[in-house]
Short mmCIF file of C-alpha atoms and ligand atoms in Angstrom, two decimals:
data_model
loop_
_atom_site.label_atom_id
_atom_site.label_comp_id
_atom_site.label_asym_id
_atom_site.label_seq_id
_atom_site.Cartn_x
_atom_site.Cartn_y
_atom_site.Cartn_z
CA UNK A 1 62.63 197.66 96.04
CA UNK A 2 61.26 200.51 93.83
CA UNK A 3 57.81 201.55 94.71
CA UNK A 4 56.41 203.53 92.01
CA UNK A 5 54.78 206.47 92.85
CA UNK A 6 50.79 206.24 93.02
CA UNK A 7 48.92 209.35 91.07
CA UNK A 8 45.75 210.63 92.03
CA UNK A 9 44.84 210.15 87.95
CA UNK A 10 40.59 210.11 88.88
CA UNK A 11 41.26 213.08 90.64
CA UNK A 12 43.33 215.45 88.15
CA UNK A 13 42.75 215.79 84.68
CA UNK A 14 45.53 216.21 82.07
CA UNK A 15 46.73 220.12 80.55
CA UNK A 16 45.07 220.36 77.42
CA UNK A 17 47.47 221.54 74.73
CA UNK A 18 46.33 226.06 73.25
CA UNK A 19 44.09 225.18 70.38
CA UNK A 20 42.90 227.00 67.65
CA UNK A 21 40.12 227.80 65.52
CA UNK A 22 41.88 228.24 62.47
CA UNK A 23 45.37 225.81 61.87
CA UNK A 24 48.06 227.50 62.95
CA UNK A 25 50.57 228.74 60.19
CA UNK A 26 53.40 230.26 60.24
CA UNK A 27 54.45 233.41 57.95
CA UNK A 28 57.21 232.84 54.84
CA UNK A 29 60.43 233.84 55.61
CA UNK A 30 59.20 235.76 58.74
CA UNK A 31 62.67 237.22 59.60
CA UNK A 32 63.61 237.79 56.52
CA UNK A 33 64.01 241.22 54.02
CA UNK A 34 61.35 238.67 51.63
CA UNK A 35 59.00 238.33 54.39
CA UNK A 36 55.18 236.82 53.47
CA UNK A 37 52.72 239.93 53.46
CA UNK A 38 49.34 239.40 55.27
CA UNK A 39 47.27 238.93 51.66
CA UNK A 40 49.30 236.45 50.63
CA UNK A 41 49.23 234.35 53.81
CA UNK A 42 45.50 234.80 54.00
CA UNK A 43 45.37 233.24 50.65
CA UNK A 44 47.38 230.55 51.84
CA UNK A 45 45.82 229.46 54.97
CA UNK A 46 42.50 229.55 52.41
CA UNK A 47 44.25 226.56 50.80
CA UNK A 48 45.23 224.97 54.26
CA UNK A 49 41.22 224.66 54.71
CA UNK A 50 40.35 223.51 50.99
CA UNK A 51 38.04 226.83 50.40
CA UNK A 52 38.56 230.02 48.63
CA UNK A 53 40.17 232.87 50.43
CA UNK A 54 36.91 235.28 49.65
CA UNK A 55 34.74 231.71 51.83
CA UNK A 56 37.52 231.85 54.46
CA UNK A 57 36.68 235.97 54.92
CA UNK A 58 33.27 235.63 55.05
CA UNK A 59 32.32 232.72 57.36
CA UNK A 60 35.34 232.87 59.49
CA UNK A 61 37.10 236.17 59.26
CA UNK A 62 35.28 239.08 59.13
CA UNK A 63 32.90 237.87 62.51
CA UNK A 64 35.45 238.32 64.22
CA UNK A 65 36.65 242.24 63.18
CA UNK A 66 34.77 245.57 63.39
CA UNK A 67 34.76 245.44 59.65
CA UNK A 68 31.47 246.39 58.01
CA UNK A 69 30.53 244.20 54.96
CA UNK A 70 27.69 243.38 52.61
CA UNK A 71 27.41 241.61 49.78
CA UNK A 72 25.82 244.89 47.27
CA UNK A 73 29.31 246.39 48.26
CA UNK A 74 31.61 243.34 47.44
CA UNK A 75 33.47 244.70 44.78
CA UNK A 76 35.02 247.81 46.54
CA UNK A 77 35.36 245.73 49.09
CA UNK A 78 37.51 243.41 47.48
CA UNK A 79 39.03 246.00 45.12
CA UNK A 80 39.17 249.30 47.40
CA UNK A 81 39.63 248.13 50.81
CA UNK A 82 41.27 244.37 50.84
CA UNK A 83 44.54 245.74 49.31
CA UNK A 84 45.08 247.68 52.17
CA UNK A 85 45.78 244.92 54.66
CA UNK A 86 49.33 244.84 54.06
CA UNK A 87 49.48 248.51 54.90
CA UNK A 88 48.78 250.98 57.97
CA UNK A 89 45.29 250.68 57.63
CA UNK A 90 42.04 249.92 59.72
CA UNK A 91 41.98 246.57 58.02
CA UNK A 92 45.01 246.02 58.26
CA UNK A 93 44.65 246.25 62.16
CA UNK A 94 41.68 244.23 62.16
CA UNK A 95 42.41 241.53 59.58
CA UNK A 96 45.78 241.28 61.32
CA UNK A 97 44.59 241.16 64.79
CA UNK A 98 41.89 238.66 63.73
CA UNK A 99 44.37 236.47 62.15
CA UNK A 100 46.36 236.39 65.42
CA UNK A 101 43.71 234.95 67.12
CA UNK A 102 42.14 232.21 64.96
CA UNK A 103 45.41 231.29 64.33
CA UNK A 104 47.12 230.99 67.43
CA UNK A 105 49.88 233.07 66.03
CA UNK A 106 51.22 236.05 67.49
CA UNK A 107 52.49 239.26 65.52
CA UNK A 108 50.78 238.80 62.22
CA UNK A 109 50.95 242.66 62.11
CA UNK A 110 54.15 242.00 61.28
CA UNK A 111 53.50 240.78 57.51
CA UNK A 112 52.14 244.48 57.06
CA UNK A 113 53.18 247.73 57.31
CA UNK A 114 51.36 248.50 60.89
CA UNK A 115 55.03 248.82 62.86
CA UNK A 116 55.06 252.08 60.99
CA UNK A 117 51.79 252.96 61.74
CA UNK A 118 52.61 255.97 63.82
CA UNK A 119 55.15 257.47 61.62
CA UNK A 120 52.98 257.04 58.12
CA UNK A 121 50.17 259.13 56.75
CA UNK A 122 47.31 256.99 58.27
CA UNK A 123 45.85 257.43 54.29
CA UNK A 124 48.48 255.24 53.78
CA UNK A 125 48.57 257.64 50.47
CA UNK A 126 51.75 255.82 48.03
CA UNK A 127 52.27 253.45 50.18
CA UNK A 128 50.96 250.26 48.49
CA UNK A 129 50.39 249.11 45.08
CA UNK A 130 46.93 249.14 43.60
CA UNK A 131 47.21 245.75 42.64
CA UNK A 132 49.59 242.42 43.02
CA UNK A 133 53.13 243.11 41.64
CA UNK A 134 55.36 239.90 41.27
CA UNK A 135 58.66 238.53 40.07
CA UNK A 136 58.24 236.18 37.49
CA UNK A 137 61.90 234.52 38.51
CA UNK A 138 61.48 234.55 41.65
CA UNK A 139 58.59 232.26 41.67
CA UNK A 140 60.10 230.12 38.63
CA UNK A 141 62.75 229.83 41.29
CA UNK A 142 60.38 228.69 43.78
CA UNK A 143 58.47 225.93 42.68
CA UNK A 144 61.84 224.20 40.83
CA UNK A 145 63.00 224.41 44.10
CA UNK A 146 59.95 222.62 45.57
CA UNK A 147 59.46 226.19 48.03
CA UNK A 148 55.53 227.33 48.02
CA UNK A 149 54.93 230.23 46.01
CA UNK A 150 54.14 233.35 47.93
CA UNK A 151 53.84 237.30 47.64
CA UNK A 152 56.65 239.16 49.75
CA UNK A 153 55.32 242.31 51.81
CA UNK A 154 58.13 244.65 49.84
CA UNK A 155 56.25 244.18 46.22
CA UNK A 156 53.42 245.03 48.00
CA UNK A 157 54.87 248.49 48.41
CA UNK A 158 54.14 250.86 45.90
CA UNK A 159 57.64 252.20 45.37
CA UNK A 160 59.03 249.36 44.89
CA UNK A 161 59.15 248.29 40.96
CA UNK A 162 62.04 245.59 40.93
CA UNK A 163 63.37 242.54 41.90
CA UNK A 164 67.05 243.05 43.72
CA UNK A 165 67.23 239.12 43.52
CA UNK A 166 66.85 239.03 39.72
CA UNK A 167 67.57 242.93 38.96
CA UNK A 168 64.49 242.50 36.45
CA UNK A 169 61.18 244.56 36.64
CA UNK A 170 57.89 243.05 38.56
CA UNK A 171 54.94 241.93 36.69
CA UNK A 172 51.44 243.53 37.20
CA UNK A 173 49.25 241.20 34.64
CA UNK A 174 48.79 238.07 33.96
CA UNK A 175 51.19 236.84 30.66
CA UNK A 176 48.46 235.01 28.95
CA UNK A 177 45.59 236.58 29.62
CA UNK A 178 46.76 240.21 30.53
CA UNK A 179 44.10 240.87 33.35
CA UNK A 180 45.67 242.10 36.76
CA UNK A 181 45.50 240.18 39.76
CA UNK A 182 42.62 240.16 42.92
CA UNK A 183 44.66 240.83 46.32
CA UNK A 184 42.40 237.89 47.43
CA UNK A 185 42.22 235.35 44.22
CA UNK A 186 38.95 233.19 43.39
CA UNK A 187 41.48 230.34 43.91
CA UNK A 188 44.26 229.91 46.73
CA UNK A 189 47.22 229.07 43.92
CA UNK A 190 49.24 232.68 44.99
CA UNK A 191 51.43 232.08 41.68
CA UNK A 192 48.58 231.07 39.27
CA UNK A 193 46.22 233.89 37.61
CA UNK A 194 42.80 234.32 39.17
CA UNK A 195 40.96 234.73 35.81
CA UNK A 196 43.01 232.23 33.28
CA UNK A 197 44.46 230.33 35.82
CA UNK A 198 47.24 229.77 34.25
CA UNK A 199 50.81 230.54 35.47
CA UNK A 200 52.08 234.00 36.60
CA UNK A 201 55.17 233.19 35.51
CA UNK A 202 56.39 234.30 32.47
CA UNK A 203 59.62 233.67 30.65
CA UNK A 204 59.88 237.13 29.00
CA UNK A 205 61.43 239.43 31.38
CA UNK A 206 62.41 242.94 31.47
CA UNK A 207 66.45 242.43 33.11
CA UNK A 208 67.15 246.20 34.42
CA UNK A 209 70.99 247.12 32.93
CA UNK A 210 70.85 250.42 35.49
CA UNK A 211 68.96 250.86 38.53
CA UNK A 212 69.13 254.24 39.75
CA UNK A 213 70.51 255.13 42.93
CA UNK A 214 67.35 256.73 44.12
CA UNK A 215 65.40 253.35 42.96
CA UNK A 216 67.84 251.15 44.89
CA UNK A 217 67.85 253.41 47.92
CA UNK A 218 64.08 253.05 48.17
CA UNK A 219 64.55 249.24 48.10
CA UNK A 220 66.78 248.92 50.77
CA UNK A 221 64.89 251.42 53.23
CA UNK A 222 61.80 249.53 52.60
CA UNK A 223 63.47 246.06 53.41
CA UNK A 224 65.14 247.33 56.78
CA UNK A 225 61.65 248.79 57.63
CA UNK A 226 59.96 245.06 57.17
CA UNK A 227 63.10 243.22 59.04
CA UNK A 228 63.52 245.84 61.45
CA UNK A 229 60.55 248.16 61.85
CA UNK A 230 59.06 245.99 64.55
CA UNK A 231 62.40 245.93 66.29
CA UNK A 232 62.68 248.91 67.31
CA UNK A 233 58.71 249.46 67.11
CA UNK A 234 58.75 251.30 70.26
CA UNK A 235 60.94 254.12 68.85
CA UNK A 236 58.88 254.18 65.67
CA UNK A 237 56.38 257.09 66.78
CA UNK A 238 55.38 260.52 65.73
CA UNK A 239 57.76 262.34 69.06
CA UNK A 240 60.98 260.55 67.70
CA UNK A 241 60.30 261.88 64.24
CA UNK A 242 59.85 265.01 65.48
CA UNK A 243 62.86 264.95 67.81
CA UNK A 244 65.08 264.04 64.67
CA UNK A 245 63.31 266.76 62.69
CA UNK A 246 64.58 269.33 65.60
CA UNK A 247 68.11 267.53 66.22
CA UNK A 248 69.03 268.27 62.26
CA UNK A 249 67.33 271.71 61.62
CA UNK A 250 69.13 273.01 64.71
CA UNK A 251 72.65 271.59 63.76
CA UNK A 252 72.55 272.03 60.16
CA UNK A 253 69.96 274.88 59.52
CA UNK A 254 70.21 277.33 61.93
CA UNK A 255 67.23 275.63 63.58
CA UNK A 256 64.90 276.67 61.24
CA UNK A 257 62.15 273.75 59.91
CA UNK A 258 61.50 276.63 57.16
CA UNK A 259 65.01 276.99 55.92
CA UNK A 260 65.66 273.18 56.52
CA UNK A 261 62.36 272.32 54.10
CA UNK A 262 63.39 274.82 51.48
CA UNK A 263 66.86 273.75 51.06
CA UNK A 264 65.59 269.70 50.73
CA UNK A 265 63.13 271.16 47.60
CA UNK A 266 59.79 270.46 49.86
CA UNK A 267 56.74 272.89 49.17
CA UNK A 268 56.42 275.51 52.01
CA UNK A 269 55.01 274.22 54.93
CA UNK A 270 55.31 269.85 54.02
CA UNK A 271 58.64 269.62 56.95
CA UNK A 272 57.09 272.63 59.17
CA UNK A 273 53.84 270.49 59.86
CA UNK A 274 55.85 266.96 59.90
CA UNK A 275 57.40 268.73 62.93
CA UNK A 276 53.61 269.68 64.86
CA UNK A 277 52.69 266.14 64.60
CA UNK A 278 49.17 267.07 63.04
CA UNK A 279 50.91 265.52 60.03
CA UNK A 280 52.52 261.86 58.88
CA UNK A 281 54.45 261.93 56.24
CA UNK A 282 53.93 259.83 52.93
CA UNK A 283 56.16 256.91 52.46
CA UNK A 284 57.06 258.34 49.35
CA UNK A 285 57.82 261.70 51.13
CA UNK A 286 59.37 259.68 53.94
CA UNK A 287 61.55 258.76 51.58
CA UNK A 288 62.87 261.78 49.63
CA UNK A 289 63.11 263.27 52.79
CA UNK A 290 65.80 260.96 54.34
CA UNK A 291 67.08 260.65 50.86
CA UNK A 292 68.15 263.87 50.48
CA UNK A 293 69.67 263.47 54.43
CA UNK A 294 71.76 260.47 53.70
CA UNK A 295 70.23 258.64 55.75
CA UNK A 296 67.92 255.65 55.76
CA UNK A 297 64.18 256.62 57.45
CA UNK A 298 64.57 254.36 60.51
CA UNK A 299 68.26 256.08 61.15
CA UNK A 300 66.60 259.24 60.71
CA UNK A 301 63.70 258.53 63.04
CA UNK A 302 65.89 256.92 65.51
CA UNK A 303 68.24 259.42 65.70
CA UNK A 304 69.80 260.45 69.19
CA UNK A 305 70.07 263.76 70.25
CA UNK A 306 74.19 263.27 70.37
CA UNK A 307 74.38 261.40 66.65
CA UNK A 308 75.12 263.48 63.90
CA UNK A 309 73.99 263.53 60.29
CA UNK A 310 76.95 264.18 58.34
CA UNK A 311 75.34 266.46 55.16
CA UNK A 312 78.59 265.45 52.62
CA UNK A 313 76.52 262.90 51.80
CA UNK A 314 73.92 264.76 50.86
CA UNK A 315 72.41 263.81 48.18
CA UNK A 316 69.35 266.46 46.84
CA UNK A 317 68.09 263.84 44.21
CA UNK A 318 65.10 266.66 43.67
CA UNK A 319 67.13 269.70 42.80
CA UNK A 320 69.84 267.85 41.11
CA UNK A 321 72.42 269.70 43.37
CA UNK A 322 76.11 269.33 43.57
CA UNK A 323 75.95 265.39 44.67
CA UNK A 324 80.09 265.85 45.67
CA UNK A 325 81.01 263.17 48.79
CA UNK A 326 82.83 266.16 50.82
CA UNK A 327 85.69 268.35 50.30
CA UNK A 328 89.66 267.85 49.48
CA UNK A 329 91.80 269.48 50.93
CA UNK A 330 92.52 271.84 47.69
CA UNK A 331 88.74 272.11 47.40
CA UNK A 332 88.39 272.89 51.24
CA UNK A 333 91.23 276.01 50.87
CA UNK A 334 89.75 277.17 47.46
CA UNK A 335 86.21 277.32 49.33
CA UNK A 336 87.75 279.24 52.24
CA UNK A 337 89.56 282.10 50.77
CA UNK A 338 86.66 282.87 48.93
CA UNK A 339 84.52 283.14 52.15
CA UNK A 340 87.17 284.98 53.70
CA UNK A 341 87.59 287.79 51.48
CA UNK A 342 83.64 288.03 51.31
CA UNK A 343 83.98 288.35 54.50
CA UNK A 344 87.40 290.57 54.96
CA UNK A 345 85.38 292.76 52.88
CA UNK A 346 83.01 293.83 55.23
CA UNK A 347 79.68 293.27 52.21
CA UNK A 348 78.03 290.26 51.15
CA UNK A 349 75.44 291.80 48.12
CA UNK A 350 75.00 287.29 47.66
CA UNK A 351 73.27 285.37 50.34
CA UNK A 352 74.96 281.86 51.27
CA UNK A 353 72.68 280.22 49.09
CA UNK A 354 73.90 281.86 45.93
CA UNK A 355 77.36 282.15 47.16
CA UNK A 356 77.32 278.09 47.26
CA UNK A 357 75.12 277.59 43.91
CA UNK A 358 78.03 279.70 42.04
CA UNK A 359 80.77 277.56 43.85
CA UNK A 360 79.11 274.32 42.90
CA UNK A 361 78.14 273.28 46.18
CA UNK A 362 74.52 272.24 48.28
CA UNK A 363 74.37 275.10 50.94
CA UNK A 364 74.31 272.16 53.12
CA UNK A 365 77.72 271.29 52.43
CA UNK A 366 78.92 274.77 52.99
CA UNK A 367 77.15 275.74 56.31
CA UNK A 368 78.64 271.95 57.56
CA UNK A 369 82.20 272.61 57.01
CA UNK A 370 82.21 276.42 57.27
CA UNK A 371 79.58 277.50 59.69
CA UNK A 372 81.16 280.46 61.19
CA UNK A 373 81.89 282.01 58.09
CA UNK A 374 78.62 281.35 56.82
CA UNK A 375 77.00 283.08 59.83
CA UNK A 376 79.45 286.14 59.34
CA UNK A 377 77.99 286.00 55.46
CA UNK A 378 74.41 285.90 56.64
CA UNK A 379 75.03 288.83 58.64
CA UNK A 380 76.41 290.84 56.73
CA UNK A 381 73.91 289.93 53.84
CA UNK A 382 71.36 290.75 56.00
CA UNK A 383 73.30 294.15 56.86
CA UNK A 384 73.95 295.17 52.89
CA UNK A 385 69.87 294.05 52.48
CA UNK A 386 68.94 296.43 55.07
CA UNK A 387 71.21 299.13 53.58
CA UNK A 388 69.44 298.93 50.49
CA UNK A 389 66.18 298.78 51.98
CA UNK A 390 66.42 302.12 53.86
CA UNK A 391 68.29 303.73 50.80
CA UNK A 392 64.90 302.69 48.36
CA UNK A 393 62.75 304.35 51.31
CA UNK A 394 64.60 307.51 50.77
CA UNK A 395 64.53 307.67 47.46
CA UNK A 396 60.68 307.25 47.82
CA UNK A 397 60.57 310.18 50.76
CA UNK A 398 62.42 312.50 48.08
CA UNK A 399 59.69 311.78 45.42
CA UNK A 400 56.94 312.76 47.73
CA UNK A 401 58.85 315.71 48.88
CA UNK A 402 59.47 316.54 45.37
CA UNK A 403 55.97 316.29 44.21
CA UNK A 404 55.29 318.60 46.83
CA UNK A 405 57.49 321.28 46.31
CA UNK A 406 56.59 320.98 42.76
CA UNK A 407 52.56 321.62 42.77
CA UNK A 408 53.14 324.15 45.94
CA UNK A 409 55.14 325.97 43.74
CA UNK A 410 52.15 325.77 41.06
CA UNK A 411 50.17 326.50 43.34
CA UNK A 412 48.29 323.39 42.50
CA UNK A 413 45.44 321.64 45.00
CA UNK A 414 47.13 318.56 45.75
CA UNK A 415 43.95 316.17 45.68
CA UNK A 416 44.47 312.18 46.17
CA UNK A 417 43.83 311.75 43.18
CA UNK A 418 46.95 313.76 41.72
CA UNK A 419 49.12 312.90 44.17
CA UNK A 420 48.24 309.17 43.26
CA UNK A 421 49.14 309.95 39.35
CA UNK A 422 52.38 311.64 40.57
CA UNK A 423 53.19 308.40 42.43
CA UNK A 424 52.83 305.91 40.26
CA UNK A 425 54.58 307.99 37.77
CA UNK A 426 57.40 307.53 39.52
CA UNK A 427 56.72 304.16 40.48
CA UNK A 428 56.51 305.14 44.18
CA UNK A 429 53.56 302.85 46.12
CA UNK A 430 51.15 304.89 48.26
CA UNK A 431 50.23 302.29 50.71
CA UNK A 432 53.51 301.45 51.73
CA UNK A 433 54.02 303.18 55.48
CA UNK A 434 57.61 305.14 55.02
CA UNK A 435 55.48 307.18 51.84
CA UNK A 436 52.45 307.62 53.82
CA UNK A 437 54.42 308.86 56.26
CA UNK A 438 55.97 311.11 54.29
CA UNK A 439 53.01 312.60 52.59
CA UNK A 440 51.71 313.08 56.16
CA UNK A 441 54.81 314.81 57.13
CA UNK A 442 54.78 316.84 54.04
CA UNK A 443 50.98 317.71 54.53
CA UNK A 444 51.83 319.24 57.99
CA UNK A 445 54.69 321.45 56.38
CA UNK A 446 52.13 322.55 54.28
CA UNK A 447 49.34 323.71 56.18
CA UNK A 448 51.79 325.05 58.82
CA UNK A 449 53.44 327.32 55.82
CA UNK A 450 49.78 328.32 54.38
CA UNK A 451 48.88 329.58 58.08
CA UNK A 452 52.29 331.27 58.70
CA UNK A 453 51.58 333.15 55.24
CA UNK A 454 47.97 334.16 55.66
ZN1 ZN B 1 62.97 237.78 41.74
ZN1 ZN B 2 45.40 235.00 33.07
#
């Protein structure tokens, strides 16, 4: 006969569920390119406890974060600082982390930019819009199809200026009232206006006929940075980038950051200090960086030391080079006999950069497919510039010797002075060390041929 087992119930009480302060919620589309960004679901767990998000901040939030706030300074707060949640920021850390545990949620960090925190210009300068951008179809879309309203993380970010979705342009103010929008509203209605509040939604919209392939390659980096930043988050950090810095400028510029940063249009120096890791780069210069690579910024940052970056797809979108996908095989002969014979001709008086600008061609593109020759080139540019060099330094020794012979025979005191006049005359430069030299040299002759004739 079944006996059923007796349990020692007075003795053990039962495991109490995790609870938490704050209802748990998740993100929107959390796994998605259209992923919720932190402001919005801030505003949204506002509504999930019936107050205003600026209520839920105050009494719940912000005790529970290093964050400094008074009431005097609410404005910037709200206007300066808030925004900046969804990025790389301080607040974003803290509001995020915060969040995580009233919540009960783990990786809220995620509905920000912080995965990219170590590869970003902690400034976060360019990274985020000043103030809510939105996409007027998108949330008509929404609410006929019952879904709540919400802001994505990627109109958050400041380069981004259209919807893919609807190929039209995002909004910035409000269509009946034409204010812009709080990142935190007075109300918790994400899709309603925080002044008027009336809908956000409007039903004349700029459609985009064109969208430039610069625009459209900004898009998509941004998107695989929000579904796959925090991925591979652990390969996100400043020694990768620098790595991948190193890995290209050795295989495709001679190992030179210099050369490399020059030939991609950045001002002297903005690659060379990526590459000491004093400096994050700007999204924006993230960007344009990779851009111009062919690559998207995670592929570049995650490059391996055996992948390569193939530069005929190179596209220099800032110097509005030669944007050709590789060579034919016509083009790749044409390209080579013309090398060659520079070469066969033992003088190059055209460096490889102007030897590709004439052909039509990023020097990129050349050095890939013809690296030898363009080595041979470089040398014997270098070669014909040092010829030249030494030939101006004699012509400049002959001057001075001139001048010399010239007021000797005059019998003229050669003062500073005069000798400076004489100079310049002939548009010979004092200071430079092969004339001093000379004068020196010719001084000596001088005094040794007054003593000899004394
Ligand atoms: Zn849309
Ligand atoms: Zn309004």
């Amino acid at each position: 006969m079944f006996q059923p087992e007796i349990l020692s119930l007075l003795d053990e009480s039962p495991p109490l569920p995790a609870r938490s302060r704050l209802m748990p919620m998740k993100p929107m589309n959390d796994t998605l390119p259209i992923q919720e960004s932190l402001s919005s679901y801030f505003v949204r767990l506002a509504r999930k406890h019936s107050c205003s998000p600026m209520t839920l901040l105050r009494n719940e939030v912000l005790a529970w974060t290093k964050i400094k706030y008074s009431r005097e300074a609410s404005s910037r707060f709200t206007s300066n600082y808030i925004r900046t949640m969804n990025g790389v920021s301080f607040y974003a850390k803290e509001l995020a982390e915060a969040l995580n545990n009233l919540t009960g949620q783990s990786e809220l960090d995620r509905c920000s930019f912080l995965p990219l925190t170590e590869v970003l210009d902690p400034r976060g300068n360019g990274l985020l819009h000043h103030r809510p951008h939105w996409c007027s179809e998108c949330f008509r879309d929404w609410r006929a199809s019952g879904n709540e309203p919400y802001f994505p993380l990627i109109w958050m970010a400041a380069p981004v200026k259209f919807c893919k979705t609807h190929q039209c342009a995002l909004s910035d103010t409000c269509p009946h009232c034409g204010q812009a929008q709080p990142f935190l509203p007075k109300h918790s209605y994400l899709d309603h206006c925080s002044h008027c509040g009336k809908w956000l939604s409007t039903s004349t919209i700029t459609y985009l006929k064109n969208i430039d392939d610069f625009s459209l390659y900004q898009y998509n980096s941004i998107e695989e940075m929000i579904v796959n930043g925090w991925r591979c988050s652990s390969l996100l950090n400043s020694s990768s980038f620098i790595n991948s810095i190193k890995v290209v400028a050795g295989e495709l510029y001679n190992g030179s950051i210099y050369e490399m940063e020059r030939e991609l249009g950045f001002p002297k120096g903005t690659v060379s200090n990526w590459s000491k890791s004093n400096v994050s780069p700007s999204l924006p210069n993230l960007l344009s960086f990779s851009y111009s690579l062919g690559v998207s910024p995670l592929e570049f940052i995650t490059l391996l030391e055996n992948q390569h970056i193939h530069p005929n797809i190179v596209m220099d979108h800032r110097k509005q080079a030669s944007k050709r996908k590789g060579l034919s095989v016509d083009e790749f002969s044409l390209v080579k006999s013309v090398l060659d014979s520079i070469i066969s001709s033992g003088i190059s008086e055209k460096s490889v950069q102007s030897i590709a600008r004439d052909l039509g061609y990023t020097v990129t593109l050349l050095r890939y497919w013809f690296k030898e020759e363009c080595q041979a080139i470089s040398r014997l540019y270098r070669e014909y510039k040092n010829s030249c060099r030494i030939k101006n330094e004699q012509k400049d020794i002959d001057v001075v010797k001139d001048i010399f012979k010239r007021l000797t025979d005059k019998k003229t005191k050669i003062t500073n002075r005069i000798l400076q006049n004489e100079l310049s005359f002939h548009g010979v430069i004092l200071s430079r060390p092969h004339v001093l030299a000379a004068v020196e040299e010719e001084r000596k002759r001088r005094l040794l041929f007054q003593a000899l004739t004394i």
